[in-house]
Short mmCIF file of C-alpha atoms in Angstrom, two decimals:
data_model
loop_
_atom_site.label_atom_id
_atom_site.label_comp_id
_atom_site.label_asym_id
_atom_site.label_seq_id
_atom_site.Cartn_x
_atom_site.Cartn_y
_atom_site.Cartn_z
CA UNK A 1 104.96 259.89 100.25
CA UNK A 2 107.26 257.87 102.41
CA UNK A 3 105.12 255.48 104.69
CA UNK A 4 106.56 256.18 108.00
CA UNK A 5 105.38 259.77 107.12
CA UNK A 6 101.71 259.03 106.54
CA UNK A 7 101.51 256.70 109.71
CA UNK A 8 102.19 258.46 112.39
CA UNK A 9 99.44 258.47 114.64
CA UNK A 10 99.04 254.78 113.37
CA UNK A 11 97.58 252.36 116.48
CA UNK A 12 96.77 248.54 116.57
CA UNK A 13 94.41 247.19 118.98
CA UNK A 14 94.58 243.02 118.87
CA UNK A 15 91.99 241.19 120.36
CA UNK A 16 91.43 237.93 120.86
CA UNK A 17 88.36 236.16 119.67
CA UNK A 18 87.42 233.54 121.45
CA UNK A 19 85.30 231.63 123.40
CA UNK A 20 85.60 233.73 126.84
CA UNK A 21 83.97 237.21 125.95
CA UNK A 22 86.10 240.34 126.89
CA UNK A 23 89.36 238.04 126.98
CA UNK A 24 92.05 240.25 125.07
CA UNK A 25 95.87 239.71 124.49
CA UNK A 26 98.39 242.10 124.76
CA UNK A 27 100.89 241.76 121.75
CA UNK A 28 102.63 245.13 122.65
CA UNK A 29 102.69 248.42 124.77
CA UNK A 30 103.15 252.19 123.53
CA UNK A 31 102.07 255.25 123.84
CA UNK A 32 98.79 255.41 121.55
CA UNK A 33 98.99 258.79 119.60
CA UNK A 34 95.95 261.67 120.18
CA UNK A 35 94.36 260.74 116.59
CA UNK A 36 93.68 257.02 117.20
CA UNK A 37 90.74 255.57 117.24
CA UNK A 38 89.55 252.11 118.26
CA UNK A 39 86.66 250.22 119.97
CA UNK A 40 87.40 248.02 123.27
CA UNK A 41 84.74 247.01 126.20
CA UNK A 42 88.17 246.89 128.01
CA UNK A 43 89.96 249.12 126.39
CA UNK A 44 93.06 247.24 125.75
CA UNK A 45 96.39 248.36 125.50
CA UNK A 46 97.80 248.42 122.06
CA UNK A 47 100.52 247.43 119.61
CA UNK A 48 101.20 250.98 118.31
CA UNK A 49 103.47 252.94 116.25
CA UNK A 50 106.72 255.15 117.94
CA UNK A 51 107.96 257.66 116.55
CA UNK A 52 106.90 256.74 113.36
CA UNK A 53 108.20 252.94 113.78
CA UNK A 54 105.79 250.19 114.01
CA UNK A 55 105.82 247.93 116.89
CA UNK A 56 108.62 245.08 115.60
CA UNK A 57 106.48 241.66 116.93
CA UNK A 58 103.16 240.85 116.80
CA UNK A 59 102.35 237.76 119.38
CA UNK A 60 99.53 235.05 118.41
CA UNK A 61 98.08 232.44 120.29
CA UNK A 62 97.66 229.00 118.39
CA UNK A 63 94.48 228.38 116.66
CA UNK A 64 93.19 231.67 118.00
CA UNK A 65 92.31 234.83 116.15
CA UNK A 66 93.35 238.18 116.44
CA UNK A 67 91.53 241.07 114.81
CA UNK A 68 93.60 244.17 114.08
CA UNK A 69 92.22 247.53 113.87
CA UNK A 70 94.15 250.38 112.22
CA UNK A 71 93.67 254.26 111.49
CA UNK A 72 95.15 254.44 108.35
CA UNK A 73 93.65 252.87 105.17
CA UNK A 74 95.09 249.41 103.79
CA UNK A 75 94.75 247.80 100.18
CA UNK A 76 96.69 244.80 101.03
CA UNK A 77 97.68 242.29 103.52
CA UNK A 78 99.96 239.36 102.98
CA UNK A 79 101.63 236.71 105.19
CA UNK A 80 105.56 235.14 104.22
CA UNK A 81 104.39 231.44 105.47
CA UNK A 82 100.84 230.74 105.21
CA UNK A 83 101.15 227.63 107.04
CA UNK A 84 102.06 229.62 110.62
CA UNK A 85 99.86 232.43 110.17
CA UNK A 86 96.49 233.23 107.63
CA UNK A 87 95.37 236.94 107.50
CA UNK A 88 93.12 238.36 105.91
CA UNK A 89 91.65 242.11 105.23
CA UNK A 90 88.28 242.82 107.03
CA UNK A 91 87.74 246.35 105.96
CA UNK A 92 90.28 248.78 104.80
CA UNK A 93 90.92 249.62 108.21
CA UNK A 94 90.96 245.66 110.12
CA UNK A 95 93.00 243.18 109.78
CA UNK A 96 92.17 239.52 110.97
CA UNK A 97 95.39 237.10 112.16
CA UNK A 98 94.86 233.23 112.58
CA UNK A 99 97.44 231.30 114.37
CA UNK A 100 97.97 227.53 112.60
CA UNK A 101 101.60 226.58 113.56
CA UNK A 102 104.27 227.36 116.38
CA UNK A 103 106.43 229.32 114.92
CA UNK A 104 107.46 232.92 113.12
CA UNK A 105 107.02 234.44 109.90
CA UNK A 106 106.18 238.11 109.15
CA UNK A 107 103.33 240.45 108.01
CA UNK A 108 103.10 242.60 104.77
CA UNK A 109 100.72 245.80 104.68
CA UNK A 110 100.60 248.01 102.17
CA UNK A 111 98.42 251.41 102.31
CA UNK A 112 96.93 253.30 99.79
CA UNK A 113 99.43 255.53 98.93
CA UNK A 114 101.81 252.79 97.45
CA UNK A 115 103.15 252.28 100.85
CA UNK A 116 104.50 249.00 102.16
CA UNK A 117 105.86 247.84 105.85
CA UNK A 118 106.38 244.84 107.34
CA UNK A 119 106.42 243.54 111.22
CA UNK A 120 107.29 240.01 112.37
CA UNK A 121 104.49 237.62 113.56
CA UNK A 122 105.10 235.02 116.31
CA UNK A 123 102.85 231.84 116.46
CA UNK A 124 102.49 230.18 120.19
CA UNK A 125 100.95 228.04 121.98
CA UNK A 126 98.06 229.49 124.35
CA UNK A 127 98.85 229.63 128.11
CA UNK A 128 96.03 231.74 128.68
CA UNK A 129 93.95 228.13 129.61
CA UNK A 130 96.66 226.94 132.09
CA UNK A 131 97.05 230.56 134.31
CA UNK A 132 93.33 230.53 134.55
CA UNK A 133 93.67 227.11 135.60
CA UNK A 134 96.75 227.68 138.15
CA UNK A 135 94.87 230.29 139.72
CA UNK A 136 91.80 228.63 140.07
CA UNK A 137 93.36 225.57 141.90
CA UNK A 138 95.91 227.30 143.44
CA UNK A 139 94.96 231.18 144.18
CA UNK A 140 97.41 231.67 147.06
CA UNK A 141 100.32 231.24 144.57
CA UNK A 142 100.22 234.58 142.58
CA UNK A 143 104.00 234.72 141.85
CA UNK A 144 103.32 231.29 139.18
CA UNK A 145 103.53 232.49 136.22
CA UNK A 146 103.29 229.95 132.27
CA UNK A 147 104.98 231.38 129.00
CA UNK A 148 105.05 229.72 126.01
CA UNK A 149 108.35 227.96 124.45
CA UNK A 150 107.80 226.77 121.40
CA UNK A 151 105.79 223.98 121.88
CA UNK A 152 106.32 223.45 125.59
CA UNK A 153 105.02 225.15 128.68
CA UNK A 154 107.34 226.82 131.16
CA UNK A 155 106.82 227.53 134.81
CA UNK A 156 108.28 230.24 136.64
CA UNK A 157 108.34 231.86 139.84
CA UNK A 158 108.03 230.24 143.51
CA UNK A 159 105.99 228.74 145.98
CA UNK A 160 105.41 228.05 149.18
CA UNK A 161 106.90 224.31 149.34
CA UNK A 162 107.44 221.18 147.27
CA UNK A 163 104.26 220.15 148.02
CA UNK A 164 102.68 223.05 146.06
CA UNK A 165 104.97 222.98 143.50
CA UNK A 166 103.81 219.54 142.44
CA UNK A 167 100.96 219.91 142.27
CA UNK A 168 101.54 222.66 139.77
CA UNK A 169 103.48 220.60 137.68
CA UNK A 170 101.10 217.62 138.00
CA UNK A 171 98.16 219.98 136.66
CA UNK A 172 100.47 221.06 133.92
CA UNK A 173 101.30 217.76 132.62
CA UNK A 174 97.59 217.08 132.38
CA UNK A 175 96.52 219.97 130.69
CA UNK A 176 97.03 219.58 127.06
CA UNK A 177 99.74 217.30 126.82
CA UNK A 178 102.61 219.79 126.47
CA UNK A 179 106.19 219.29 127.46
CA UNK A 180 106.86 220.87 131.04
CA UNK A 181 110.28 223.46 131.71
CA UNK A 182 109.74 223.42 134.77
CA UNK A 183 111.64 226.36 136.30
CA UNK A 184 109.57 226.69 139.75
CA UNK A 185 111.84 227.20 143.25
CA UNK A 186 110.35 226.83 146.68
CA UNK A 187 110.57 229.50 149.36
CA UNK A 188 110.76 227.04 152.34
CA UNK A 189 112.54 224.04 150.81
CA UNK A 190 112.47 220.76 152.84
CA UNK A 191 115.31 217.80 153.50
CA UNK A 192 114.65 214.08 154.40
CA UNK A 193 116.88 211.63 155.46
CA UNK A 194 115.87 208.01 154.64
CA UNK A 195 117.02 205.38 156.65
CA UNK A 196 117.07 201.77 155.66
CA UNK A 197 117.19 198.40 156.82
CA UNK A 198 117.79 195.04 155.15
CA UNK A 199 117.97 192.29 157.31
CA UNK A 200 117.83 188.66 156.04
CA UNK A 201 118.69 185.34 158.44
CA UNK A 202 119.00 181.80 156.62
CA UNK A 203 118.74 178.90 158.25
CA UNK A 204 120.01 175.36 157.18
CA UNK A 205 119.79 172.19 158.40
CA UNK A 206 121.04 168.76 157.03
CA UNK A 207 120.43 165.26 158.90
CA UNK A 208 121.78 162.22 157.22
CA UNK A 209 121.26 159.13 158.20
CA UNK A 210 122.08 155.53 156.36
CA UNK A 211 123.85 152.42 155.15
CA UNK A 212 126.57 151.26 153.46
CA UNK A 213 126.93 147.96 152.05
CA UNK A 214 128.31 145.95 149.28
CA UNK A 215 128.31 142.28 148.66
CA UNK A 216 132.05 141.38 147.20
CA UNK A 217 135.52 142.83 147.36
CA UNK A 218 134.27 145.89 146.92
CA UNK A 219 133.00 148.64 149.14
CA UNK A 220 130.90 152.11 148.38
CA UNK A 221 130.81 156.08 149.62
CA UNK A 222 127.96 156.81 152.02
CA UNK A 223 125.13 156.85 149.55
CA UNK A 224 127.17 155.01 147.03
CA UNK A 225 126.97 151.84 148.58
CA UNK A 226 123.72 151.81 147.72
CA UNK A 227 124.85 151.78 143.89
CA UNK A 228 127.33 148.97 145.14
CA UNK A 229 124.76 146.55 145.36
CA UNK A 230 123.84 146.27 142.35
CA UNK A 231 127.42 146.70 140.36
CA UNK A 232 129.27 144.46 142.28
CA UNK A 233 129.19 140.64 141.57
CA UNK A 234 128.77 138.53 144.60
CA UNK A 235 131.15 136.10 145.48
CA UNK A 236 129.59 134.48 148.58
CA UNK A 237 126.01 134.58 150.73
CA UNK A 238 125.66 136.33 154.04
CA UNK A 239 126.23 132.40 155.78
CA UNK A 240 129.51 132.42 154.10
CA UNK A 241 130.61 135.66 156.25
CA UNK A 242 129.60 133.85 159.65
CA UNK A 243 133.47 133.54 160.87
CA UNK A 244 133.87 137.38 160.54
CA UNK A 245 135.12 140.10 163.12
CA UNK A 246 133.95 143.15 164.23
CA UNK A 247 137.07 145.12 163.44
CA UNK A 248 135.98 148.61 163.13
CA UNK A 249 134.61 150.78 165.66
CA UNK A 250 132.86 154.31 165.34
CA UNK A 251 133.94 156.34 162.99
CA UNK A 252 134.67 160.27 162.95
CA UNK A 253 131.23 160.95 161.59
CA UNK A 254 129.41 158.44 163.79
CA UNK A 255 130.03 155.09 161.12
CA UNK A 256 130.02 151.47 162.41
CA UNK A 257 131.26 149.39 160.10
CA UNK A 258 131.63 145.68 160.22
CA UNK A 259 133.85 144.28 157.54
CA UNK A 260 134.40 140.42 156.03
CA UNK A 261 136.79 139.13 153.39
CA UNK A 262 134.00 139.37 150.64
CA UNK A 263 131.13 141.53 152.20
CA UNK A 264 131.29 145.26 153.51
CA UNK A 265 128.67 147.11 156.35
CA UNK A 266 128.94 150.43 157.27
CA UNK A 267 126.10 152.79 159.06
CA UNK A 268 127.09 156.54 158.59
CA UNK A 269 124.89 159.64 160.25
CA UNK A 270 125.40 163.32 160.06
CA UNK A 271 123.75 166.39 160.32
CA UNK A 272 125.09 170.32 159.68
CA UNK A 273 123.40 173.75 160.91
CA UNK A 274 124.03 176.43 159.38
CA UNK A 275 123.32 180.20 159.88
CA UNK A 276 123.82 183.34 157.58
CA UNK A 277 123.24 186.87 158.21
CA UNK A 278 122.72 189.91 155.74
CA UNK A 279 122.37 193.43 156.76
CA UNK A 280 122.59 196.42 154.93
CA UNK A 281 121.61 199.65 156.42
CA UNK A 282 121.91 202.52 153.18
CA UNK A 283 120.95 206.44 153.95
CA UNK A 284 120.62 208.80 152.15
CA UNK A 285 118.94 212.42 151.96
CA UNK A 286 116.66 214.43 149.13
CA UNK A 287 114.77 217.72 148.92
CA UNK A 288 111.15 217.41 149.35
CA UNK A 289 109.91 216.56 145.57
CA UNK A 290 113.54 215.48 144.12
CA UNK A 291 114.65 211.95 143.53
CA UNK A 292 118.06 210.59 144.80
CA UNK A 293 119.65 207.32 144.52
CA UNK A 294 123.04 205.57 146.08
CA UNK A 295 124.76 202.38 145.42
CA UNK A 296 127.40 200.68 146.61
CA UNK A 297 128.80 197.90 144.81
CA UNK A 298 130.47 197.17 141.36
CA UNK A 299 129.33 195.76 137.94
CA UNK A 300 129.79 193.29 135.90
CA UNK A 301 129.50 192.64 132.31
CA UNK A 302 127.67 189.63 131.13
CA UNK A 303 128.39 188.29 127.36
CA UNK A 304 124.79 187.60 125.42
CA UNK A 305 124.92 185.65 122.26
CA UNK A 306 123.24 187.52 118.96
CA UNK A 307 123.28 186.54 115.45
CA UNK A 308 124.11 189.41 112.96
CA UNK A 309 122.72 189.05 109.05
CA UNK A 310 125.44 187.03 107.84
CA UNK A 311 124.52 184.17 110.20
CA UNK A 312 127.87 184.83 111.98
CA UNK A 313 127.79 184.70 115.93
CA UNK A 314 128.39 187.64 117.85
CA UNK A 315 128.87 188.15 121.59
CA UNK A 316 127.26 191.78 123.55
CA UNK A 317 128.20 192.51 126.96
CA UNK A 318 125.30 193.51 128.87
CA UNK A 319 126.09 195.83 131.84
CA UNK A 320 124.47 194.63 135.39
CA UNK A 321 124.86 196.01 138.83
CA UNK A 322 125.11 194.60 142.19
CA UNK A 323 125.82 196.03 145.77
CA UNK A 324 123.56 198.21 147.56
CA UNK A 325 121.17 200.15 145.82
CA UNK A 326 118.82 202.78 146.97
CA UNK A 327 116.14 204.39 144.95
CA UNK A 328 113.58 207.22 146.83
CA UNK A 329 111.73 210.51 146.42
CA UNK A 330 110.10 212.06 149.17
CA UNK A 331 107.08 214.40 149.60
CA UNK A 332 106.76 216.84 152.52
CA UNK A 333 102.58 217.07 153.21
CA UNK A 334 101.22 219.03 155.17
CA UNK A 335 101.11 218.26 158.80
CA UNK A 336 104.69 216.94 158.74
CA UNK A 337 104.11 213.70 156.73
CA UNK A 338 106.41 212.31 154.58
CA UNK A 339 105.31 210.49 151.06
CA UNK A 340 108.01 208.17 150.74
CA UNK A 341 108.43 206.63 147.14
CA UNK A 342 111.31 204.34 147.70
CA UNK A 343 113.25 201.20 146.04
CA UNK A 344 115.63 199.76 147.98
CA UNK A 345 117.83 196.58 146.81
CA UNK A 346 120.74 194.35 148.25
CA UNK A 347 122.57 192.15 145.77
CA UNK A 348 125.51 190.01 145.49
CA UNK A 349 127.21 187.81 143.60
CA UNK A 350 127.12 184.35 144.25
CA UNK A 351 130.21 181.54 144.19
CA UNK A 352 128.44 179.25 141.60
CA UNK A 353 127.52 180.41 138.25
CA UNK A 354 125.95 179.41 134.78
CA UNK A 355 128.46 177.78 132.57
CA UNK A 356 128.21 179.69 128.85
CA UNK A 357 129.56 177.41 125.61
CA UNK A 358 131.06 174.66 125.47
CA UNK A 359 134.24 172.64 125.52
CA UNK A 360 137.86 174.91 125.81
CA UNK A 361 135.35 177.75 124.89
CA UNK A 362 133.14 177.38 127.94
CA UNK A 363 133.29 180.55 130.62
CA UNK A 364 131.15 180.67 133.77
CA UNK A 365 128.80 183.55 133.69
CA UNK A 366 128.44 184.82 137.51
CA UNK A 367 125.09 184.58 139.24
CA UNK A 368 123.80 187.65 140.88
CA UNK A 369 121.19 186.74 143.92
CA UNK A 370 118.81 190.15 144.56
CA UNK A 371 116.83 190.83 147.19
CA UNK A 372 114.70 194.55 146.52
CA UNK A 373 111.57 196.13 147.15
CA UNK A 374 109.49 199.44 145.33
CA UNK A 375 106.49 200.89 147.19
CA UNK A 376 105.30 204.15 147.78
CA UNK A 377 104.02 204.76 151.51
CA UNK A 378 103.38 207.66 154.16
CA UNK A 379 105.16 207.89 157.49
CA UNK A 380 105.48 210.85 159.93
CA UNK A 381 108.78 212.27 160.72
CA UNK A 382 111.01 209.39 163.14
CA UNK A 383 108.34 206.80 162.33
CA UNK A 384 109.57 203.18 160.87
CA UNK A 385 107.72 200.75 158.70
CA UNK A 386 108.32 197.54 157.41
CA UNK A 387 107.46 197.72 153.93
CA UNK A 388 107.99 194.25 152.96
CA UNK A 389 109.25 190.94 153.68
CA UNK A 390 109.45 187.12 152.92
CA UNK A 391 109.77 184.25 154.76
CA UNK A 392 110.70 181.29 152.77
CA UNK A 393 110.85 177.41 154.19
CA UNK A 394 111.90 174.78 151.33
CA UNK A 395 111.97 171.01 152.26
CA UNK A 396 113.98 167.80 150.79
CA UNK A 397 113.49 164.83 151.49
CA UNK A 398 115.85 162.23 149.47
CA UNK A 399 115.38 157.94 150.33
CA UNK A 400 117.47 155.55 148.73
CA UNK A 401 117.12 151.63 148.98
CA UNK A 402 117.92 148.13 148.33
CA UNK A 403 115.10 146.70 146.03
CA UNK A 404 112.76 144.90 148.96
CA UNK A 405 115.63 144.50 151.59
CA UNK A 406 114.98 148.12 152.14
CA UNK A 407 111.24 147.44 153.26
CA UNK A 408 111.82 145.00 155.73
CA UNK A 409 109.89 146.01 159.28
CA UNK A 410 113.80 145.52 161.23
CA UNK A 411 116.30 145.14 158.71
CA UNK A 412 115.05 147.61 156.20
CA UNK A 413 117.40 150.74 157.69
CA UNK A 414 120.43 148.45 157.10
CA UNK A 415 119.96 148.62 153.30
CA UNK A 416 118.71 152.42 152.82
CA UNK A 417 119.73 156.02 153.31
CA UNK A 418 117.77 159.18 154.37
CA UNK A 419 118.36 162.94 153.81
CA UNK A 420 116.79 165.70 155.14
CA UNK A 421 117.14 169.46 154.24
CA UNK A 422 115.28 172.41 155.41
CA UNK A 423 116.22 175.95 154.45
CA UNK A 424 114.93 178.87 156.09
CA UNK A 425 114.78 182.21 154.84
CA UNK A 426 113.45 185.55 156.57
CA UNK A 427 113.96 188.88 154.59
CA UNK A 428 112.61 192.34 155.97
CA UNK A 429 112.79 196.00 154.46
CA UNK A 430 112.38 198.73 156.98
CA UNK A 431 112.39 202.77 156.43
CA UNK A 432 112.70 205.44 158.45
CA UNK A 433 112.20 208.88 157.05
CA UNK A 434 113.40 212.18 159.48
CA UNK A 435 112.87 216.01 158.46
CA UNK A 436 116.16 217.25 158.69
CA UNK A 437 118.47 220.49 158.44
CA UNK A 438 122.03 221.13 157.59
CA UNK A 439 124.13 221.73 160.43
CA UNK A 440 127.05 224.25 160.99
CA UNK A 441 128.82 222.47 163.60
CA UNK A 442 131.75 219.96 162.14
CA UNK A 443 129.91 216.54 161.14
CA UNK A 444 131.74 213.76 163.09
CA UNK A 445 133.84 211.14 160.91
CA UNK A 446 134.80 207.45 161.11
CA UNK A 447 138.35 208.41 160.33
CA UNK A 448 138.57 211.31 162.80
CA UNK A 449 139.90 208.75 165.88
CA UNK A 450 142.28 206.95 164.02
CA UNK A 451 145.67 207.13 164.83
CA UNK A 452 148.42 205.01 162.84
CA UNK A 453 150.49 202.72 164.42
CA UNK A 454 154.28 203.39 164.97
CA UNK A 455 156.70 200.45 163.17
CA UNK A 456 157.29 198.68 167.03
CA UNK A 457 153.64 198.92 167.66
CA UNK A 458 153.06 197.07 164.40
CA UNK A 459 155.78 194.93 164.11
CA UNK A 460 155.95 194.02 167.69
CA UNK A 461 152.84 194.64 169.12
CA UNK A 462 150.55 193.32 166.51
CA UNK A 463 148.69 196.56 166.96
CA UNK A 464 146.24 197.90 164.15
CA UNK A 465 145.78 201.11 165.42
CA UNK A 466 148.40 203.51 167.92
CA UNK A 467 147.44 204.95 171.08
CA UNK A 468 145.20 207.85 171.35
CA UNK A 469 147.13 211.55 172.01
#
């Protein structure tokens, strides 16, 4: 007798064993026929047979058991891929599924009348752990809900605000080490523009201060006189030079020098201030929980040197950036605070570089100076904080001399020069973070005041810009 004949009225109640008493999975709903008979402290719904048609899918929860309860007598059970899915026949009436592997596969049972169906069998992995968990820590969100994909864990629904939404995902990621879809949305969603401020100042100064002097026909630079001395072959004493002239007066840079046929004096002193300014002031906005990033700059490639197995030499190009960089993710807390994680940076390339190779092959490999900071910290809306900074004071001091003329108590300065260099440097990072919303008026832009000058105003008038209408 055809199968689908003898098993109508046919009704499966699954229920999972395990270690919470009374918990029960659902594999499938139906209308359970008049004749079928099953035992439940719950009384679960069932995976049943339609019409004569057995439900098509039969879900399992990894490494948990289902046990299977039927009306109709069974002989046999079998399973296409033992390694998903073991089963095994109670009683001629209960069936009992193990889940081993993610995955699908399909179920064999044949009845006593020669009979034989089949149904399809879908492994999982168990979610049941994680709701509990969501709604333990988080009971006012009853619209979360977890479903199993493959071997990952995916979050639907919404909630109230970013805040709440990671902490969902935080608990996820800690709870059995699954891969997160995260496919949550927030009701009341929450923008923040970041405002930031590099400023750095250096300061130089450079005094110079010494002599000059060479004994011959020879003279020397400002420090190399000093070298003068001793490659230059004398040709007379100091008594010899009595007859001499002052013939030279103050120079440009402050040098007296006084000059004989066979000797040469000069006393040279200068000193430079400098003063350099760097401010970059990047903004840019998120939504509360996602990360955004801006730059503004360029790139440059930078050839690295690698051997390949041969021996042979073979150049990379590594790929660096340089501009100005910002890095953040903010957090809207409760109360109107902001959790700022942030990165801001402020590079540039500098004149000098590092000289690569050698000879005709040499090339000059640019140096990029950086200046950049990564903290996480909490601000209220319109606040500012300095969240780092460096001040930086290097000193050189640089003394050349004549072998024991430069020690003499009055002479000594005559036969020595002096350098001195101090560099300042004082670097600050300041954020400001400010709730904000987008506006439906017409956003104000640099180019909206412009006006192009006619050919006389430009030619003639030397002007940039033309007059206002």
């Amino acid at each position: 007798m055809n199968l689908h004949t003898k098993l109508i009225g046919l009704a499966f109640l699954c229920l999972a064993l395990n270690s919470q008493a009374g918990h029960e999975v659902v594999l499938a709903s139906g209308a359970i026929p008049p004749d079928a008979s099953y035992t439940s402290a719950n009384q679960a719904a069932t995976s049943s047979v339609v019409n004569g048609e057995l439900a098509p899918v039969v879900q399992a929860a990894l490494n948990k058991s289902l046990r299977i309860r039927v009306t109709a007598p069974l002989v046999r059970v079998s399973v296409a891929n033992p390694e998903i899915a073991d089963v095994s026949l109670v009683r001629n009436q209960e069936i009992f599924l193990v889940g081993k592997k993610v995955g699908s596969t399909n179920l064999f049972l044949w009845t006593k009348d020669g009979g034989m169906t089949s149904m399809d069998v879908v492994v999982s992995i168990d979610v049941s752990g994680l709701q509990n968990k969501l709604r333990e820590l988080v009971p006012e969100e009853k619209g979360v809900k977890v479903s199993p994909a493959g071997e990952a864990f995916v979050l639907s629904g919404s909630v109230a605000d970013g805040v709440i939404l990671r902490q969902i995902v935080l608990i996820a990621e800690q709870y059995g080490g699954k891969k997160i879809i995260n496919l949550l949305s927030t009701r009341n969603v929450s923008q923040v523009l970041l405002e930031v401020k590099v400023v750095e100042i250096q300061k130089t100064l450079d005094d110079k201060m010494g002599a000059n002097a060479a004994f011959g026909s020879q003279g020397g630079s400002f420090f190399g006189g000093l070298t003068s001395f001793a490659t230059t072959t004398p040709t007379s004493t100091i008594a010899n030079t009595g007859a001499s002239t002052l013939v030279s007066g103050f120079s440009l840079l402050g040098g007296v020098g006084y000059t004989g046929g066979v000797s040469n004096l000069t006393l040279q002193g200068e000193i430079d201030k400098g003063r350099a300014k760097v401010l970059a002031e990047p903004n840019i906005v998120a939504i509360s929980g996602q990360e955004a990033s801006f730059l503004a700059g360029g790139k440059i490639y930078i050839p690295i040197p690698q051997s390949t197995g041969t021996g042979a030499a073979m150049i990379t190009l590594q790929e660096e950036d340089y501009g100005v960089g910002l890095n953040f993710m903010p957090t809207v807390l409760d109360g109107g605070k902001i959790n700022l994680r942030v990165s801001p940076e402020v590079s540039e390339l500098l004149t000098t570089g590092t000289t690569f190779g050698t000879g005709t092959s040499a090339t000059v490999v640019p140096t990029i100076t950086t200046r950049r900071a990564s903290t996480t910290v909490q601000l209220n809306d319109g606040e500012s904080l300095a969240i780092g900074g460096l001040i930086q004071s290097n000193i050189l001091e640089t003394i050349k001399a004549f072998p024991v003329l430069g020690e003499l108590p009055v002479l000594g300065p005559l036969f020595r020069s002096s350098e001195f260099q101090h560099n300042r440097t004082e670097l600050v990072f300041v954020v400001t973070p400010h709730l904000v919303k987008p506006s439906k008026e017409r956003i104000a832009l640099p180019s909206d005041n412009f006006v192009p000058p006619t050919r006389t105003q430009f030619q003639l008038g030397g002007k940039m810009e033309g007059d206002e209408k």
